[in-house]
Every structure is written in C-alpha cells, then in structure tokens.
XYZ file of C-alpha atoms in Angstrom:
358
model
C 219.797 190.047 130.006
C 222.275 192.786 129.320
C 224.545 191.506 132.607
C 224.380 188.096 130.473
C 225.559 189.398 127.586
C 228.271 191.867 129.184
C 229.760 188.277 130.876
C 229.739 186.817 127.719
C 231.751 189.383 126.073
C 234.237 189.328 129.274
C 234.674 185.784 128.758
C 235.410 186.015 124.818
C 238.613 188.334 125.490
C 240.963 185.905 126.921
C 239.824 183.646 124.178
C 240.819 185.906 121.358
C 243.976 186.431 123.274
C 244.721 183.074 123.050
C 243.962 182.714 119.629
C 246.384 185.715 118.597
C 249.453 183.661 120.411
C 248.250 180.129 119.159
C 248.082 181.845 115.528
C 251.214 183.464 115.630
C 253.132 179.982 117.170
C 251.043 177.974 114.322
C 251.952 179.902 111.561
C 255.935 180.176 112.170
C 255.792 176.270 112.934
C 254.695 176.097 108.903
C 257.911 174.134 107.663
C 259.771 175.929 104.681
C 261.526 179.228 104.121
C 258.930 181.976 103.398
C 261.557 183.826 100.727
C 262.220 180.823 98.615
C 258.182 179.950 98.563
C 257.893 183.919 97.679
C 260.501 184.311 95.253
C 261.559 181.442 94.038
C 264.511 180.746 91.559
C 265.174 184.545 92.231
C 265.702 184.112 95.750
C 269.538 184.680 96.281
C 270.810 184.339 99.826
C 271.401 188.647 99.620
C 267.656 188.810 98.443
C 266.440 186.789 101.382
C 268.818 188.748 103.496
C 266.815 192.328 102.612
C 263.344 190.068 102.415
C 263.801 188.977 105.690
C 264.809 192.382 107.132
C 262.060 194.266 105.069
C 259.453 192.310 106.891
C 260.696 192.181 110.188
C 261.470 188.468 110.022
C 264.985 188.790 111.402
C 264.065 189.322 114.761
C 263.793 187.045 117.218
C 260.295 185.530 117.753
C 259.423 187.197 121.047
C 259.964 190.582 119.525
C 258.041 189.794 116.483
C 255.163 188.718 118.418
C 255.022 192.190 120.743
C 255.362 193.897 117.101
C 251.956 191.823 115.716
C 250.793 192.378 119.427
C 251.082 195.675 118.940
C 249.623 196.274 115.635
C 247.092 193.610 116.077
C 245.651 196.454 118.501
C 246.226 199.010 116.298
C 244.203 197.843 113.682
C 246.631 196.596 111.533
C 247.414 193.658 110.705
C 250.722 193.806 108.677
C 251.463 193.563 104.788
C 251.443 190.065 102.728
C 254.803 188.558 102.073
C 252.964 186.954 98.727
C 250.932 190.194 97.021
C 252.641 193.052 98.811
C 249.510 194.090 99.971
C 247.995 195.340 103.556
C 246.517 192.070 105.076
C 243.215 194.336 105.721
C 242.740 194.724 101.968
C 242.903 191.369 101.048
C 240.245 190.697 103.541
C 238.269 193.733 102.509
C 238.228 192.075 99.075
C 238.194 188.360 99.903
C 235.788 188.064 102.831
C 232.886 189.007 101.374
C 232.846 186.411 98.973
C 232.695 183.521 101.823
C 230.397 185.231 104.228
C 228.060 185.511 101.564
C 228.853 181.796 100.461
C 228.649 180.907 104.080
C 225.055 182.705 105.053
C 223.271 181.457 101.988
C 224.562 177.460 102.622
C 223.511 177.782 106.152
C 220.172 179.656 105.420
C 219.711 176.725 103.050
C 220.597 174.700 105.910
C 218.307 175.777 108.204
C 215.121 176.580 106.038
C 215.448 172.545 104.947
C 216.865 171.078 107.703
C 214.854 171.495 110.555
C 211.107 171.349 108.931
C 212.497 167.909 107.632
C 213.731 167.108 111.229
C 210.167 168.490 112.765
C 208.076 167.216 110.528
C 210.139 163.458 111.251
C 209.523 163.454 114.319
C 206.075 164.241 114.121
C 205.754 161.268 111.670
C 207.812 159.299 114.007
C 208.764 155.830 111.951
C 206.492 156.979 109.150
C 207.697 156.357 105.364
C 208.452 160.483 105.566
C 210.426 159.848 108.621
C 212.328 156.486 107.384
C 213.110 158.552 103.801
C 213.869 161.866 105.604
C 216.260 160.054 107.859
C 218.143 158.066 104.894
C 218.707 161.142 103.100
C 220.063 162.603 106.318
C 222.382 159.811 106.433
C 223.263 160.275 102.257
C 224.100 163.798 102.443
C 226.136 163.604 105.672
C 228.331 161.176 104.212
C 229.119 162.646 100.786
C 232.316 164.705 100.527
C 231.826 168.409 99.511
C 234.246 168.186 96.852
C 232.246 165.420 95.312
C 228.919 166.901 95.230
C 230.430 170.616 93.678
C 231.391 168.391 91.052
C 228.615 166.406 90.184
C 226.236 169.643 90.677
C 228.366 171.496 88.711
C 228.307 168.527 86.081
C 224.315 168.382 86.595
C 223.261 171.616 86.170
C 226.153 173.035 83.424
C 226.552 170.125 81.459
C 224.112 167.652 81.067
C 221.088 170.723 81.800
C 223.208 173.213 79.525
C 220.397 175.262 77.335
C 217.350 174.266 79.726
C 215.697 176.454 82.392
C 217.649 174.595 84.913
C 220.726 175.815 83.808
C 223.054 177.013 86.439
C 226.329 178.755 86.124
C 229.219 176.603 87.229
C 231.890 179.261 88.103
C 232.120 183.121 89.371
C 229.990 184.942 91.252
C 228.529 187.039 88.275
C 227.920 186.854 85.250
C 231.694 187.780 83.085
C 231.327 191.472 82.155
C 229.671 192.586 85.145
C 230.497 195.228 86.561
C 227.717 196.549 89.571
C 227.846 200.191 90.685
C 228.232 200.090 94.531
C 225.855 201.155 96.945
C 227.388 204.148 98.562
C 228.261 205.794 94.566
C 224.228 204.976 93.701
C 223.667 206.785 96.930
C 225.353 209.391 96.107
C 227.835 209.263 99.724
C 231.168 209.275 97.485
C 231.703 210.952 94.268
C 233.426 208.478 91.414
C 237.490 207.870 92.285
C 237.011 208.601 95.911
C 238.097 206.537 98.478
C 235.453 205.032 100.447
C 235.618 203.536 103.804
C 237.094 199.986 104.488
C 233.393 198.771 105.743
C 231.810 200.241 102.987
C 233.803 198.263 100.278
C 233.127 195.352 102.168
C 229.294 194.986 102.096
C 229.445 196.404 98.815
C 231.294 193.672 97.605
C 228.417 191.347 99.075
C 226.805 191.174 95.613
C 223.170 190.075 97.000
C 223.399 192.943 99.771
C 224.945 195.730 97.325
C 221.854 194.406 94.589
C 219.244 194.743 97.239
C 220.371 198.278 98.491
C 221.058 199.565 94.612
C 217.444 198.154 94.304
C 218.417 196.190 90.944
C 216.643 192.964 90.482
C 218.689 192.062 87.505
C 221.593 191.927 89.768
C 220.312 190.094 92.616
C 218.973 187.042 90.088
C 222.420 187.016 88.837
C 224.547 186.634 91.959
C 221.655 183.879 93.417
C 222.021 181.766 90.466
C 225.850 181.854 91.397
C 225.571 180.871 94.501
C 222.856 178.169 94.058
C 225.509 175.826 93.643
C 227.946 176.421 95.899
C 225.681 177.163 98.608
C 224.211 173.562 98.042
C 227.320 172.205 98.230
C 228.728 173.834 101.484
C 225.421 173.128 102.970
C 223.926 169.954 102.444
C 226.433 168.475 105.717
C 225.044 170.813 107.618
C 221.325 170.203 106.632
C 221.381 166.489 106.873
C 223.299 166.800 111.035
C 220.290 169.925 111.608
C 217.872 167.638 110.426
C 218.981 164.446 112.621
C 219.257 166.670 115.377
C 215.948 168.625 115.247
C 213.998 165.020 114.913
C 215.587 163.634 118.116
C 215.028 166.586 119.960
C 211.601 167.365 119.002
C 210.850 163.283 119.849
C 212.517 163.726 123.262
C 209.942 166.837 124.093
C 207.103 165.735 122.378
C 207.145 163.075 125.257
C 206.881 165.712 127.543
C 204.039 166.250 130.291
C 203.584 169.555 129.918
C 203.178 169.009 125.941
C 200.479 165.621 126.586
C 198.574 168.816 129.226
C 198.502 171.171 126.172
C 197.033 168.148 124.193
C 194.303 167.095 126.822
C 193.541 170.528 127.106
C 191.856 170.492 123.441
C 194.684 172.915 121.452
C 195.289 172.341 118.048
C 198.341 170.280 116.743
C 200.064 173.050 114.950
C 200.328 175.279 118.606
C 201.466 172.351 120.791
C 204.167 171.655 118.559
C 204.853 174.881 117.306
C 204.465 176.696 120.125
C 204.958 174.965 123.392
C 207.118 171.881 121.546
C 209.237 173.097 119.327
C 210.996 176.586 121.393
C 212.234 173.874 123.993
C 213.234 171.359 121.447
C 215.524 174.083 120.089
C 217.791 174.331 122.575
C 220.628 171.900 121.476
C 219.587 172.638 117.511
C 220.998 176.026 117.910
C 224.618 174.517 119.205
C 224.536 172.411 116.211
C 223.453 175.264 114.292
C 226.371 177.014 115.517
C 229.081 174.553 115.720
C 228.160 173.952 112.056
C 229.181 177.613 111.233
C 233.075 175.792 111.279
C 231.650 172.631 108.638
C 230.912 175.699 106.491
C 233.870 177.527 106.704
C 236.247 174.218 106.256
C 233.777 173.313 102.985
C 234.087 176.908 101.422
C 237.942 175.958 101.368
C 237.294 173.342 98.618
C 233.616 174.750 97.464
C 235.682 177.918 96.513
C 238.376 175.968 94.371
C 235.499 173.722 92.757
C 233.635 176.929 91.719
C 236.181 179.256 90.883
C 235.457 181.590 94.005
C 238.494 183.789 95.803
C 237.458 183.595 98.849
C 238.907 183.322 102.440
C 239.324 179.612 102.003
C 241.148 179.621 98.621
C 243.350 182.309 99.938
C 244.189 181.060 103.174
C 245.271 177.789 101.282
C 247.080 179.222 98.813
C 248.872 181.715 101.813
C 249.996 178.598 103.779
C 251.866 176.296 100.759
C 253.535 180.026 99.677
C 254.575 180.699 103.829
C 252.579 183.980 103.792
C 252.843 184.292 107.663
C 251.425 187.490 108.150
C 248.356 186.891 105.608
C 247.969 183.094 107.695
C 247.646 184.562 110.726
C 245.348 187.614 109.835
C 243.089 185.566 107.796
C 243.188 182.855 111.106
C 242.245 185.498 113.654
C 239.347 186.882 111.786
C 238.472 183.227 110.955
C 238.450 182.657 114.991
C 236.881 185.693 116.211
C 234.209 184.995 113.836
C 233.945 181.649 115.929
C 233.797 183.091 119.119
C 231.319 185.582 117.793
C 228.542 182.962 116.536
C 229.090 181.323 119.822
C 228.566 184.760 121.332
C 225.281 184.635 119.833
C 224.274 181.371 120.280
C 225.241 181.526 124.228
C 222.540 184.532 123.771
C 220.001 183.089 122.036
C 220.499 180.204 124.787
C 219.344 182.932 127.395
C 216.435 184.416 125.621
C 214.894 181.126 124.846
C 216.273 179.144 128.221
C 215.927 182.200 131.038
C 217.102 180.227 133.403
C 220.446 179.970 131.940
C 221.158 183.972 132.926
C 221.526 183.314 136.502
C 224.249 180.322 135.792
C-alpha cells in the first residue's frame, strides 16, 4: 500500500507543474490593463509606468514566469495588485471560509445522498424508489443561485420569528468576536503573531468552537452554514444518489451476493457488508469529481450569502486583473484537486486491492 501511494504522489508532480504554467498563461491572457482596473481614473500613463515596474510587470513574460517559478517554490506567492497584500494572507483569511462551506455541503451530500441511493435500489421501482429518483432529478436541475435565494427567502422571511428561523447572511452572528484556539490554549500570549496554519484553522469557526470547547459558538456558525451548505450541496446529493442506486442495482445482481443470500444471512449484512463496499467503487469518483461542483457553487453561494470566500475573491480578482492573486488562488484551487483525487485513487486501493498492482 505505501508503494501505491508513493506512485501516486510521483504522478501528482508533473500535474501541479502543469497547472503552475497553465495558470500563469491563463491569467495574463485576462483581456484589460491590470493598472487602469486597479486604479482607475487615477491611473496616469507615469502611474502605470511605476505600477508596472513595482510589480515586476515590465518584464518580459518568460522572465516573469522563472520569477513566480521561483517564488512559487519558495513559498511565496507574490503580493496582490488589488489590496496590497501578500497573496498567502488573503488565503490565510479567505480559505477557511470555503473549505468549511465546502466540507459541510458535501458531508450533507453524502450523509443524504447515498442512503437515498441504497435504500432505492433496494426498493427497486418501489414508490420510495420512483419519489427518491424524481427528487434526484429536481435538485440536479435547479441552479444554485436559485435555491440560495429561495432558502434564504424561506427560512429569513416568510419563517422570520419561528424556530425555523435561519440566518440569511455571515458566518456569525454580527458582534462576534471568538477567542482562537491557540490564545484559549494558552500557545501565544495576546498581540503575538501566531503561525500562518494556526490562523487558518482558527478561522474555521466550527473547528476553532469545537477545540475552545464552546457550544454557544458551534450552534452559531452551524446555523450559518445550514443554508449555504444546502445550497452548494443539493447537486451533488441528487448525482450521489443516482449513482449509488445504479451501482448498488448492478451488484445486488451479483452471484456472490444471491450465495450470501442462499446461505441464510440477514438482509442488512449482504447489503451492507458484502453489497454495498463493491458498489462503492465508482460512488467515490463521483464523490470526488463533485469536490469541483462544490467549489464552482461556493462562487455564487458566497455572493448569495454574503460569505468572502475563495470564490467571491477569485471573482472579484479576475474583473479587477489581480494576476498574481488569480493565479495563487488557481493553484491552491488545483492542488486541492489533485489532492482529493490523491485520496480517492487511495481509497480505490484499500477497498479494490487489486488496483495496487496496476
């Protein structure tokens, strides 16, 4: 197993190399001059002049690409043309908010989609199966933008003052302000510097609530992200769902699941056990492949409910020509890709051992 997953990390570093030249070649292709989106009516042709030279732009391309080569490596990955900030920052601060958007839509995802799909399939052409399937087929086809706005209309406005109340923007409560996990701990002392990863989990409200052990937190940032998560999610859900009925249909015709049957086991163990592991096979490359429908939904998801997030920024980065921010915020975008496929190539060789020796 560890040979498998050394190969698969081999494999994954001409792939990020790729993606470092694609993103650079992709983000000067953006059409517009990067000082006039920046600056404005205050961009004077001597302004751009000492814009352009400030941030290396004057150079020609090959030489700006060994420079981001070079710093790329280094761990840094340049300063925003837009906030005058290090790109790392930014991410630092913005990141957390759609990884934590993203893990909550796809937990929703997963905890819904495929005992709906299993549970079809067992109940093949059953009313369950015919009404699981045609809400499958609803919530693929409405647009993520739609549904934040009608949830968002649901639960703030027409279910204001109710139980069923939900928050509509933010990702706390206004006022807020949570003590981090590493000052609770006691690791930094108050105006101290902490490091980079440190701020970043911290700034995972849910995570920083659970390690800071305060419930009153942790109810908070859920009802935010009720929501949102639905929203992002509810693609994913309904294609998990499709695919974990087919699949489970195609093994539960099987032999060797009809020989656990005539050999007297109980219903729950064939399909659980000898059904269901196999069957799972092409629901974890859905699974994974759906980690990019959640990332593209967070774009709009973050706009609808007021979130700054990767997606907002990245949008707002590419209409102002913030090249360096577009092509940080790209890589780490990517290499979070080729990570959950990482993972999912993995989990293909724990469940599948046969795959190892391919």
């Amino acid at each position: 197993m560890l040979k498998f997953v050394i190969r698969r990390l081999t494999f994954s570093i001409p792939v990020l190399i790729g993606i470092l030249l694609m993103t650079f070649i992709l983000a000067r292709a953006i059409p517009g001059d990067p000082c006039l989106a920046v600056l404005g009516e205050r961009a004077t042709e001597e302004i751009c002049e000492t814009f352009f030279r400030r941030n290396g732009l004057d150079q020609p391309l090959p030489a700006q690409l060994l420079i981001y080569m070079r710093n790329f490596l280094g761990g840094d990955l340049g300063d925003s043309l837009r906030f005058h900030r290090p790109v790392m920052e930014l991410l630092v601060d913005r990141l957390p908010t759609t990884v934590e958007l993203g893990f909550f839509a796809l937990l929703f995802a997963i905890s819904v989609g495929v005992p709906v799909g299993v549970l079809s399939a067992y109940r093949h052409k059953s009313a369950l199966d015919v009404g699981a399937m045609i809400g499958a087929n609803i919530g693929v086809s409405m647009p993520v933008f739609w549904l934040g706005l009608m949830l968002a209309y649901l639960f703030a406005v027409l279910l204001k003052d109710t139980p069923f109340a939900l928050p509509p923007s933010g990702r706390l409560t206004p006022g807020a302000n949570p003590e981090p996990f590493y000052l609770v701990a006691g690791w930094y002392a108050e105006g101290e510097e902490p490091l980079g990863i440190l701020r970043f989990f911290s700034r995972i409200h849910t995570l920083n609530a659970i390690l800071t052990l305060n419930g009153e937190l942790l109810i908070d940032a859920l009802r935010h992200l009720i929501l949102p998560a639905v929203a992002v999610g509810t693609i994913p859900l309904a294609i998990i769902a499709r695919m974990s009925r087919s699949s489970v249909l195609e093994v539960l015709n099987q032999d060797y699941v009809r020989t656990a049957r005539a050999k007297g086991l109980r219903e729950r163990v064939v399909v659980g056990k000898h059904a269901l592991k196999n069957a799972m096979l092409p629901v974890i490359t859905v699974i994974g492949l759906n980690f990019g429908l959640v990332i593209s939904g967070a774009v709009l998801t973050e706009t609808i409910f007021s979130l700054t997030g990767v997606g907002r920024t990245l949008v707002d980065s590419i209409t102002s020509r913030d090249y360096t921010l577009v092509q940080g915020f790209t890589v780490v975008i990517a290499a979070g890709f080729v990570i959950i496929n990482m993972v999912v190539d993995i989990l293909y060789g724990y469940l599948d051992p046969r795959i190892r020796f391919n």
